Coordinates of C-alpha atoms in Angstrom, one line a residue:
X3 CA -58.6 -2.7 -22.7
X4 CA -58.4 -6.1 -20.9
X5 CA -55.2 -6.7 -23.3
X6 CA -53.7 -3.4 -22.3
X7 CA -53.8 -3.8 -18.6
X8 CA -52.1 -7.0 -19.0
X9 CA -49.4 -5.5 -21.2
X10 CA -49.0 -3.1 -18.0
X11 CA -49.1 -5.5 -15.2
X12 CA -46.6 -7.6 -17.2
X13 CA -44.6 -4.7 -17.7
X14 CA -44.7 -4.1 -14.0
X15 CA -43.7 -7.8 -13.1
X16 CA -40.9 -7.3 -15.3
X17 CA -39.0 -4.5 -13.7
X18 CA -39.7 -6.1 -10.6
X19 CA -38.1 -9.0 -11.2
X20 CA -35.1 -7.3 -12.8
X21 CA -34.9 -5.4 -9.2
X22 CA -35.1 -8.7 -7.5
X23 CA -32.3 -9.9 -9.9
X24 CA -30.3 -6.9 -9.3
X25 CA -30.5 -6.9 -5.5
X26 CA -29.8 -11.0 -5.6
X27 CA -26.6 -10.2 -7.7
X28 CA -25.7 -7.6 -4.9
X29 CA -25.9 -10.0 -2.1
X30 CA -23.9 -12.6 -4.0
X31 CA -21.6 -10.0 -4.5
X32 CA -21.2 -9.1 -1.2
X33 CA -20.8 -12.9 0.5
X34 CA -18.0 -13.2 -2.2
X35 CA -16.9 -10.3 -1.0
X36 CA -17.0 -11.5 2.8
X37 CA -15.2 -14.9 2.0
X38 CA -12.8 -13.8 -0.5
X39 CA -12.3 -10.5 -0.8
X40 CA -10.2 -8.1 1.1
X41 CA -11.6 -6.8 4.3
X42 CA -9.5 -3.1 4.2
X43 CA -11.9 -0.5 3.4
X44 CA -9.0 1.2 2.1
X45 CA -9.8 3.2 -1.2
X46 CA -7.9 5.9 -3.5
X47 CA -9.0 8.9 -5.0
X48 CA -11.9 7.1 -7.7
X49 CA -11.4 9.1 -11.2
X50 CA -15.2 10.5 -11.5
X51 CA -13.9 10.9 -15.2
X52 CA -13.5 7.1 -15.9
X53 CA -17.3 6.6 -15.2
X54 CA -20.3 7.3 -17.2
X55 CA -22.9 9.1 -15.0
X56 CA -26.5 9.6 -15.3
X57 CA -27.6 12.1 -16.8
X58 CA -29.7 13.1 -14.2
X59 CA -27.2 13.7 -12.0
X60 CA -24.7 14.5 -14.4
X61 CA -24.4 18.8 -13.1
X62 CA -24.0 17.5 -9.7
X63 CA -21.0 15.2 -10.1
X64 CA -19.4 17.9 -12.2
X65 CA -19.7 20.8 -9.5
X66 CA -18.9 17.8 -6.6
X67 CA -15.7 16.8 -9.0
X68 CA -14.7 20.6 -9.2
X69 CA -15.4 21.5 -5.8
X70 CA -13.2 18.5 -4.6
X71 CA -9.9 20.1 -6.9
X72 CA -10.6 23.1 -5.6
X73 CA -10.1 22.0 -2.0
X74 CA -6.9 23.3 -0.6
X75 CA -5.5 19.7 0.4
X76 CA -6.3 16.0 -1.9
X77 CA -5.5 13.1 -0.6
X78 CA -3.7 10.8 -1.9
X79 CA -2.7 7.3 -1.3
X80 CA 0.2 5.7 -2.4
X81 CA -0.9 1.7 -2.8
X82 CA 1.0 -0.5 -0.7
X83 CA 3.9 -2.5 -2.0
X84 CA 4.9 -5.4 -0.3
X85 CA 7.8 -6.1 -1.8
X86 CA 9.4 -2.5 -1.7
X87 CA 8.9 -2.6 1.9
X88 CA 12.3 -1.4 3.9
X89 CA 13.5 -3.3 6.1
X90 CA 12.7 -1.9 9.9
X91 CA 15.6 -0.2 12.2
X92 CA 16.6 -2.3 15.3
X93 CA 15.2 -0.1 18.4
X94 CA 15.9 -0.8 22.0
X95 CA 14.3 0.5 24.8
X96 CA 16.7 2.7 27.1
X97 CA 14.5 0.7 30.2
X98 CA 16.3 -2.8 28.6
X99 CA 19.0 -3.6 31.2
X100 CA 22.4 -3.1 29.9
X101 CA 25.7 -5.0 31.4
X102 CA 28.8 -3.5 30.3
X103 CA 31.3 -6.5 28.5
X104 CA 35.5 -5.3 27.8
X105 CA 36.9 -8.1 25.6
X106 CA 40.6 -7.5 26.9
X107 CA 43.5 -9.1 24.9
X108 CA 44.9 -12.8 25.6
X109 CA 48.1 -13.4 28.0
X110 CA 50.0 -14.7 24.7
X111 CA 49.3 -10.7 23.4
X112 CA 50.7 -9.6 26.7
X113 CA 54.1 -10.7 26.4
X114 CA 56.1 -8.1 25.1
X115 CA 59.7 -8.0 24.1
X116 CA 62.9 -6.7 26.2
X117 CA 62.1 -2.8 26.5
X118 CA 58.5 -2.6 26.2
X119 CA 55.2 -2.7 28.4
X120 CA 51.6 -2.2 27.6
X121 CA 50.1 1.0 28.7
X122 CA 46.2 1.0 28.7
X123 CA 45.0 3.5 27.0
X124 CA 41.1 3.5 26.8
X125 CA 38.4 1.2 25.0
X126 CA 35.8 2.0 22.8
X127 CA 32.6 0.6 22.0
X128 CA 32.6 -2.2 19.0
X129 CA 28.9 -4.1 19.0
X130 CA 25.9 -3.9 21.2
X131 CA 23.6 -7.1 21.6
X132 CA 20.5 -7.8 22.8
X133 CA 20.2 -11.7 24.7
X134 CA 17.3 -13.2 25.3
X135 CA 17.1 -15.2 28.9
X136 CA 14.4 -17.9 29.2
X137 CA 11.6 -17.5 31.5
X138 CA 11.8 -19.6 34.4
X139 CA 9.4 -20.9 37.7
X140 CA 10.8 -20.2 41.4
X141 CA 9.3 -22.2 44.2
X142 CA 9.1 -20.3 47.0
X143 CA 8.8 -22.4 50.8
X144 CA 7.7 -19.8 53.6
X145 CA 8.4 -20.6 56.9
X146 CA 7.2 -19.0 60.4
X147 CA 9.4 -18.6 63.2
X148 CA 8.1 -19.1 66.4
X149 CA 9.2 -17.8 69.8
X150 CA 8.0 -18.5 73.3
X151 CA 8.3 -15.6 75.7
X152 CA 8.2 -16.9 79.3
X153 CA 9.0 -15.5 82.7
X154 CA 12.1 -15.5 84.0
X155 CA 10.6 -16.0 87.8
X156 CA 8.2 -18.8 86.2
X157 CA 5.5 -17.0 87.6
X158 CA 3.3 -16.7 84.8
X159 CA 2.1 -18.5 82.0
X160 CA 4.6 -18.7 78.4
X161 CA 3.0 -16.6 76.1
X162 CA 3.8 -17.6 72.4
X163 CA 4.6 -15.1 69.3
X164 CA 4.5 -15.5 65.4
X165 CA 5.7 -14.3 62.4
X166 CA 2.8 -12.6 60.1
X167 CA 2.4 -14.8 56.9
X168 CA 2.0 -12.6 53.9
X169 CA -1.5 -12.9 52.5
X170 CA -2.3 -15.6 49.6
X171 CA -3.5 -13.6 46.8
X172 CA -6.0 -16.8 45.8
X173 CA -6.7 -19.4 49.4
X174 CA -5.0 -22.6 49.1
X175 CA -3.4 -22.2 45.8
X176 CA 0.6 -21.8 44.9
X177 CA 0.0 -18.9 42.7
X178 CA 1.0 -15.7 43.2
X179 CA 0.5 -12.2 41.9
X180 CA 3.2 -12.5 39.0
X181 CA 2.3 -15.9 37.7
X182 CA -1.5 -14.7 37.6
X183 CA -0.2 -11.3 35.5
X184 CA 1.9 -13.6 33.2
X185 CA -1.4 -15.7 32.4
X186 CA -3.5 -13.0 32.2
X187 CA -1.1 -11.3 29.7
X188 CA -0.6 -14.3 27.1
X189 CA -4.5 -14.5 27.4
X190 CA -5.4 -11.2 26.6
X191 CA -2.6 -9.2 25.7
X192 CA -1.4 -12.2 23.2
X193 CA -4.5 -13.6 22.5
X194 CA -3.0 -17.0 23.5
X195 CA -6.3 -19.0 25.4
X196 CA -5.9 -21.1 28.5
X197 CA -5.5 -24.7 27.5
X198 CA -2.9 -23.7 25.0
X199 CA -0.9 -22.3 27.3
X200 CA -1.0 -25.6 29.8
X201 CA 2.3 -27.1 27.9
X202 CA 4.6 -23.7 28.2
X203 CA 3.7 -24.1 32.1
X204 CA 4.3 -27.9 32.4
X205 CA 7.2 -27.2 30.1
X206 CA 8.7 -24.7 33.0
X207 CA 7.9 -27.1 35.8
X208 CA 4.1 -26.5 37.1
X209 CA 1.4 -28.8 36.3
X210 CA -2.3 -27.3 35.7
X211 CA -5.6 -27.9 34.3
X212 CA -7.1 -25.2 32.2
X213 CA -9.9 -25.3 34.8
X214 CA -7.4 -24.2 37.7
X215 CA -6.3 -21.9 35.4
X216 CA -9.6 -20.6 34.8
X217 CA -10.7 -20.4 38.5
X218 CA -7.9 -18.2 38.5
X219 CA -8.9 -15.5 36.5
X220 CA -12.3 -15.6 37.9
X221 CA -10.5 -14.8 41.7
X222 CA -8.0 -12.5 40.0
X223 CA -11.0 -10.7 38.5
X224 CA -13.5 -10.8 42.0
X225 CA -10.1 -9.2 43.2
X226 CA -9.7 -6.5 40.9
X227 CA -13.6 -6.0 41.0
X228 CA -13.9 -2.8 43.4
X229 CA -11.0 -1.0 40.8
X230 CA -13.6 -1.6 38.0
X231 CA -16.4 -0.5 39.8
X232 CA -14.4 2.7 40.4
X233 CA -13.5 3.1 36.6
X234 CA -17.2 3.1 36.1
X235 CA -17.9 5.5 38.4
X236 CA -15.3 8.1 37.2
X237 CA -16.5 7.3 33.3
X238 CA -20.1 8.2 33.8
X239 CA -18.8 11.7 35.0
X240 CA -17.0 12.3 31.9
X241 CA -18.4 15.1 29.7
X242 CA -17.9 12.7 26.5
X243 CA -18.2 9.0 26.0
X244 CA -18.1 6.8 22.7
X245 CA -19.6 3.3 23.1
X246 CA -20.0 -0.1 20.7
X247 CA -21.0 -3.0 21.6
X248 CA -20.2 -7.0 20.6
X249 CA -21.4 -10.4 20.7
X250 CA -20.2 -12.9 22.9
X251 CA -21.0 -16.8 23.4
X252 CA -21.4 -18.3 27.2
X253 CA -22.2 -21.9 27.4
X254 CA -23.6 -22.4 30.9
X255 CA -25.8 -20.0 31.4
X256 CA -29.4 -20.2 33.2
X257 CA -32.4 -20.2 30.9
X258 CA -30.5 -20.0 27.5
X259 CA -29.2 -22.3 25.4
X260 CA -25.4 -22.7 24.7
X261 CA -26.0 -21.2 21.2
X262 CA -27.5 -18.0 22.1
X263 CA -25.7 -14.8 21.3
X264 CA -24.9 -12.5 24.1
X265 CA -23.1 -9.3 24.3
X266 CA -20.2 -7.7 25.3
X267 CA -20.4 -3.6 25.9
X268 CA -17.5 -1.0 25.9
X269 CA -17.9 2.4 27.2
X270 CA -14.6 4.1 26.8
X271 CA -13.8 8.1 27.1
X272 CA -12.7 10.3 24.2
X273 CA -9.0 10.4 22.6
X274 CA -8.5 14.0 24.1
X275 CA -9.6 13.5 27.7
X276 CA -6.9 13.8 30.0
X277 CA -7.7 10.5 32.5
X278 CA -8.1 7.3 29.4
X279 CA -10.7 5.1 30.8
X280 CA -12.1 2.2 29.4
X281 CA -15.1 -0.1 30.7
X282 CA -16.3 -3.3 29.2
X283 CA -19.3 -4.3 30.6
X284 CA -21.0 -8.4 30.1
X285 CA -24.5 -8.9 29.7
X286 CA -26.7 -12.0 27.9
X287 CA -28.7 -9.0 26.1
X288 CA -28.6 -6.2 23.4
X289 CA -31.3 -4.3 24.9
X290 CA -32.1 -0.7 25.9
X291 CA -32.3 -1.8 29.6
X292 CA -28.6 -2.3 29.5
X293 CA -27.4 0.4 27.6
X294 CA -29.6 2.3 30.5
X295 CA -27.8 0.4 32.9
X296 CA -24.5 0.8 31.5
X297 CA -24.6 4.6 30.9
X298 CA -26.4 5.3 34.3
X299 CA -25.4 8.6 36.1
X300 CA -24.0 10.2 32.4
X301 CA -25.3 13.3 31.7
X302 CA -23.1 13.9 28.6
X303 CA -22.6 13.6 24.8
X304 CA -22.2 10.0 23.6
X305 CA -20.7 9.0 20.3
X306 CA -21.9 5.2 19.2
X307 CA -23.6 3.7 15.8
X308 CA -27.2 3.6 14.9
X309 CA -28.0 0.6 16.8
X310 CA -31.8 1.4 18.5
X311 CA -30.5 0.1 21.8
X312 CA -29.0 3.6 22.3
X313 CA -32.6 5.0 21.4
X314 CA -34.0 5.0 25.3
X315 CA -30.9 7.0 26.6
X316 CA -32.0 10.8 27.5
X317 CA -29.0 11.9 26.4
X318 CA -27.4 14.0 23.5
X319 CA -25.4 11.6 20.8
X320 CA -23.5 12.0 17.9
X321 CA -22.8 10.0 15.3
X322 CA -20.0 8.3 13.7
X323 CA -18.3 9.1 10.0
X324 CA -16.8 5.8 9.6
X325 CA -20.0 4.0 10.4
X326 CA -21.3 6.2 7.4
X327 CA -18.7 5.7 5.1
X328 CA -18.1 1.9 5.7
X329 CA -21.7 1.7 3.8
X330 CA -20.7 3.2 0.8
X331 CA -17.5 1.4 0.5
X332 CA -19.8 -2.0 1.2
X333 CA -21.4 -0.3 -2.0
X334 CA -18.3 0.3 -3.8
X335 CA -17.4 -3.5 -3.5
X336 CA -20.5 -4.6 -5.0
X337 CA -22.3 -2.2 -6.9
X338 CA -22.4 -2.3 -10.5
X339 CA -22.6 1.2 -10.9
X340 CA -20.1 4.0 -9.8
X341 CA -22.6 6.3 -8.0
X342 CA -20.7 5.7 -4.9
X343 CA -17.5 8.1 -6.2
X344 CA -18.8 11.0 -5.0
X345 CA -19.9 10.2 -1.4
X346 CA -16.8 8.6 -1.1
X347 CA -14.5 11.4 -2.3
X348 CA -16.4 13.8 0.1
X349 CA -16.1 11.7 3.1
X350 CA -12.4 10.4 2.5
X351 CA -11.9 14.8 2.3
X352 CA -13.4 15.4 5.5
X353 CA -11.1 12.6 7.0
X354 CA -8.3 14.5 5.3
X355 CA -9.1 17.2 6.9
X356 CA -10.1 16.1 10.3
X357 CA -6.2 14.3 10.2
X358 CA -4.6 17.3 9.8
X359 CA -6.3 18.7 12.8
X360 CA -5.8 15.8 14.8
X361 CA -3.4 18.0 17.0
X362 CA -5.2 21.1 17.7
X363 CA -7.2 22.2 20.4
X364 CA -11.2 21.3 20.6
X365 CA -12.2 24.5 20.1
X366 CA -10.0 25.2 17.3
X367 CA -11.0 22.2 15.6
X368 CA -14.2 23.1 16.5
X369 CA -14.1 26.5 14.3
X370 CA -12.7 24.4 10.9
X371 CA -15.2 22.4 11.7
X372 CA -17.7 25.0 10.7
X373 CA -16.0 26.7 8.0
X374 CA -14.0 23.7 6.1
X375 CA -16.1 20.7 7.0
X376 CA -19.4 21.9 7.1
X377 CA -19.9 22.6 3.1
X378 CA -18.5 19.3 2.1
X379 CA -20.9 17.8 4.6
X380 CA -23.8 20.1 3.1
X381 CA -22.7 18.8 -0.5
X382 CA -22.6 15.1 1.0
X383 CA -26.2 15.4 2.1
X384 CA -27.7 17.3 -1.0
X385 CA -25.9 14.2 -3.3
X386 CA -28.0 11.5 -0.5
X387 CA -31.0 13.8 -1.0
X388 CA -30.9 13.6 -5.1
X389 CA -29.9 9.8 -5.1
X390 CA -32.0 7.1 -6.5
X391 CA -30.6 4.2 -5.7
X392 CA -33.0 1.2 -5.2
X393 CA -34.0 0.8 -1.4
X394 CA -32.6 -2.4 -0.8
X395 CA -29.5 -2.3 -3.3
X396 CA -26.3 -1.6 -1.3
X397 CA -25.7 2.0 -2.2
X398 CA -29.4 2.4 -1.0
X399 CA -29.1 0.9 1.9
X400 CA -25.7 3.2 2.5
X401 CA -27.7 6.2 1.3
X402 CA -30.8 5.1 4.2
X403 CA -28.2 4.7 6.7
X404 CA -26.3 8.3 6.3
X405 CA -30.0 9.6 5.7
X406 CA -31.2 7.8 9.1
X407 CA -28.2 9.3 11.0
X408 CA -28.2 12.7 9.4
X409 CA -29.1 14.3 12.7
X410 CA -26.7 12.5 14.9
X411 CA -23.4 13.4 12.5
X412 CA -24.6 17.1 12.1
X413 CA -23.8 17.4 15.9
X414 CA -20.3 16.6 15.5
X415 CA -19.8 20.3 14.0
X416 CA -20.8 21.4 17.8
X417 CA -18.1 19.6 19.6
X418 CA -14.0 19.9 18.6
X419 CA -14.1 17.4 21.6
X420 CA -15.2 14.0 19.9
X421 CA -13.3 12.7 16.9
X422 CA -15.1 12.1 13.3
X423 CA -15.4 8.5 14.0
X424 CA -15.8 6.3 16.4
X425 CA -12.6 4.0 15.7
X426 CA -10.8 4.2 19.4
X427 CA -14.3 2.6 20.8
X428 CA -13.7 -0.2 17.9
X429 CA -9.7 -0.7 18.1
X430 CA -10.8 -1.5 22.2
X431 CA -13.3 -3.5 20.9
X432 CA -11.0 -5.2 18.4
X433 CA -8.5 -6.2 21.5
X434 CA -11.7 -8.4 22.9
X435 CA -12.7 -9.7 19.8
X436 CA -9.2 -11.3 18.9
X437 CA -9.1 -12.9 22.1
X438 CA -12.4 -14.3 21.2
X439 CA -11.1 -15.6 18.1
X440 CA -8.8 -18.0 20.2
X441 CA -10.7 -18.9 23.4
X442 CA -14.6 -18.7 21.3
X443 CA -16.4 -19.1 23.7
X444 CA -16.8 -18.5 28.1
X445 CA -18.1 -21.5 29.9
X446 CA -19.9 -19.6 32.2
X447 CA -21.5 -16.2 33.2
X448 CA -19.1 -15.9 36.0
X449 CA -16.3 -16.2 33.5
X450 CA -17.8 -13.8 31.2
X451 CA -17.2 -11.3 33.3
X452 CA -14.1 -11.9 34.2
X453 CA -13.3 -11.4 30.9
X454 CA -14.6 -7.9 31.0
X455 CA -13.2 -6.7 34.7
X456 CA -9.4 -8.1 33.6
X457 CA -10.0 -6.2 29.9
X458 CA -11.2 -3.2 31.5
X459 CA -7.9 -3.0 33.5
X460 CA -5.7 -4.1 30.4
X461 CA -7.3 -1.0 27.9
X462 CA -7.3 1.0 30.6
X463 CA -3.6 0.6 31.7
X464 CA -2.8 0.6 27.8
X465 CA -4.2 3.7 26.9
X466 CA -2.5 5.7 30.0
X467 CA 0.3 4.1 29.0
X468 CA 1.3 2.4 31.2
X469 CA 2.4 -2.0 31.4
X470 CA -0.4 -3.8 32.2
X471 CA 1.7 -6.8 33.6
X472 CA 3.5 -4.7 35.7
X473 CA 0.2 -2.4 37.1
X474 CA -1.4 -6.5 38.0
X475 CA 1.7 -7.8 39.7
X476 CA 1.7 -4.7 42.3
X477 CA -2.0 -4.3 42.3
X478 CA -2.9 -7.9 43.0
X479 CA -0.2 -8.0 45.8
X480 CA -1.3 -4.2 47.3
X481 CA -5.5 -6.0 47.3
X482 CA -4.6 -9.2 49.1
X483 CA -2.1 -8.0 51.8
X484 CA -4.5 -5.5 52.3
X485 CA -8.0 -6.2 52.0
X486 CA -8.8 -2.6 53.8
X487 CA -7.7 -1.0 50.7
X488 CA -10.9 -2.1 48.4
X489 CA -13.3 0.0 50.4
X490 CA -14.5 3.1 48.4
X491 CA -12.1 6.1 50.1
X492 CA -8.9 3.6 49.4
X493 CA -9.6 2.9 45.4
X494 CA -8.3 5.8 44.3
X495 CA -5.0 5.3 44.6
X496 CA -5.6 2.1 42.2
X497 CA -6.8 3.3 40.0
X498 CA -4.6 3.3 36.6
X499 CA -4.0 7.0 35.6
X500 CA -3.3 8.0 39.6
X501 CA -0.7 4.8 39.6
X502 CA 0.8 5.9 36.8
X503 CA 1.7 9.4 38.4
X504 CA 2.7 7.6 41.9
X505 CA 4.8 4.9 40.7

């Protein structure tokens, strides 16, 4: 009997190891994957055909597979070819300034024989060109006139009168509202960081250190501070939010080391509100406290990720599809099994679907929501619920994940408002972390959020469509000849989508 156990225990220890084999395979897999593979989670239509199933679930791929070419629409996707690729048509913006050039003949052409003259007789148009004129630096010197008023009588005292000097937009510094919009723009509109952008300006005649032009953005933020207060304060009255969060690395800050990770929230509204707002919001932590603090005052649906810090909000959420899907194609990547198809081919479906939508109204999208999404999302969750994928392979961690969020994506059949994913949070977040890419790092807190006042403004200016450059040159100007105007009752008119519709 002894014998026999140890047959059984060995036995055990066997398929244990394999597991542990299989799951270390998997993670080598996946860091290939991270280093050398591609990072598109792009994927056709997988052939369930090609594949041989379990037989377990064997009835269950072949009602999925004909339930899927039965649908009324199937995508597909053309792989890209890079060297088919046409070439782009030249487009010019009709608010490009246009100068009207007539090339008129030479005086040798002019000179016509005994009997004739030259009668004009129109022009037409032959070329159109676009010229490119360098940037360049104006020094301005202001001077202030001074009178003296005195008495003609000499009776009384002279009494002396001066010109008003127009505000400095930073105290003691040359700069002015349209140089600080040009650095803020290279640095994160073009992702170009400070001290790479010290030559251009030395280049063009002005002489900085990247801490100057750091102090700079800093004031320029503290300046722009009570319009990104405001933006909060609208957003938490929204009736639908999405939300992500990132991290961030500050050197100098109190009580942590240079290396610790800190985090950069986003907070942004829906694609089909009518006012686009978008709030980024610094803090050192990942915690509940700030997602608390963050969505203080909101009373309506959110749309983030799984992450727990969102677990102490009293509010309703919904989940996100791509979140979901971005598992399985983790799993596709690494996997040595093709289990995956089918979750795949049902969510890429319900994107299908959800693009063709894109335009309608919520409550219509709400209503093919229910009748055309709903039973691929039903047959979705019945394939998670039969699935026996290993916990902590990839597909079972992609199966866990959907499973743990089942209750969150279910509410997105309730609400034509909130897209299927939620990518518009990400693509804001994206803008942020290529700028991080260049600059890596803030030196200090104070910097920090800098960064997340001056992006605030940027995404939000973007996404009412509006030139972000343009919105900071007058804005700047309008907050330091007026410093009246940054009380509560004056903001309004700041604020991006109201100067949109005034300017």
């Amino acid at each position: 009997m002894g014998a026999v156990t140890t047959t059984i225990d060995e036995h055990a220890e066997v398929i244990a190891l394999r597991q542990k084999v299989s799951e270390l395979e998997e993670q080598i897999a996946w860091f290939k994957k991270q280093v050398f593979g591609q990072k598109s989670e792009h994927s056709g239509t997988p052939d369930l055909s090609k594949y041989e199933q379990l037989a377990l679930f064997a009835e269950e791929y072949a009602k999925t597979e004909a339930a899927l070419k039965a649908a009324e629409t199937v995508t597909h996707v053309k792989a890209h070819d890079r060297k088919k690729a046409k070439k782009l048509s030249e487009k010019i913006s009709p608010d490009v300034e246009c100068v009207e050039e007539t090339i008129d003949i030479t005086p040798e052409q002019r000179v016509c024989a005994p009997g004739w003259k030259l009668v004009p007789v129109g022009r037409r148009e032959a070329r159109t060109t676009i010229e490119y004129i360098p940037a360049k630096l104006k020094k301005t010197v202001y001077y202030v006139r001074t009178y003296k008023k005195v008495r003609s009588d000499g009776e009384a005292e002279p009494e002396f009168l001066q010109a008003h000097l127009p505000n400095a937009v930073i105290i003691r510094s040359v700069v002015t509202p349209s140089l600080l919009a040009k650095v803020i723009h290279d640095k994160y509109e073009l992702d170009v960081p400070l001290y790479r952008q010290l030559n251009e300006w030395k280049r063009l005649g002005l002489t900085v250190s990247e801490t100057t032009l750091s102090n700079w953005m800093i004031e320029s933020a503290e300046l722009m501070a009570p319009i990104y207060d405001r933006i909060h304060e609208c957003l938490v009255r929204q009736p639908f939010l999405q939300g992500d969060e990132t991290p961030t690395q500050v050197l100098k800050e109190a009580n942590r080391k240079a290396t610790d990770q800190s985090y950069m929230w986003v907070a942004r509204t829906v694609r089909k509100s009518p006012t686009p707002m978008v709030y980024f919001k610094y803090d050192p932590h990942r915690s509940q406290a700030v997602a608390k603090a963050l969505y203080a005052g909101f009373n309506g649906v959110l749309q983030c990720d799984g992450y727990a810090g969102y677990n102490g909000l009293t509010i309703e959420r919904v989940g996100c599809m791509a979140h979901v899907r971005r598992k399985f194609v983790e799993a596709s990547q690494v996997a040595k099994t093709k289990d995956y198809c089918v979750p795949l081919q049902l969510l890429d479906q319900m994107f299908h679907l959800e693009n063709e939508w894109r335009a309608l109204s919520p409550k219509a999208r709400c209503r093919r929501r229910r009748s055309k999404l709903k039973p691929l999302l039903n047959r979705f969750w019945a394939w998670c619920d039969k699935n026996d994928a290993l916990p902590k392979s990839s597909l079972g961690k992609a199966v866990s994940y959907a499973e743990n969020m089942r209750p969150y994506i279910d509410r997105l059949l309730k609400y034509g408002e909130i897209d299927l994913s939620n990518n518009a949070s990400e693509r804001n977040m994206k803008s942020y972390v290529m700028g991080r890419k260049n600059f890596l790092f803030s030196t200090s807190p104070d910097g920090a959020r800098a960064n997340a006042i001056l992006m605030s403004i940027i995404e939000t200016c973007k996404a009412n469509a509006i030139d972000p450059t343009t919105y900071l040159t007058e804005v700047l100007n309008e907050m330091a000849q007026y410093p009246e105007n940054r009380k509560f009752e004056f903001l309004g008119q700041y604020l991006p989508w109201n100067w949109h519709q005034e300017s």
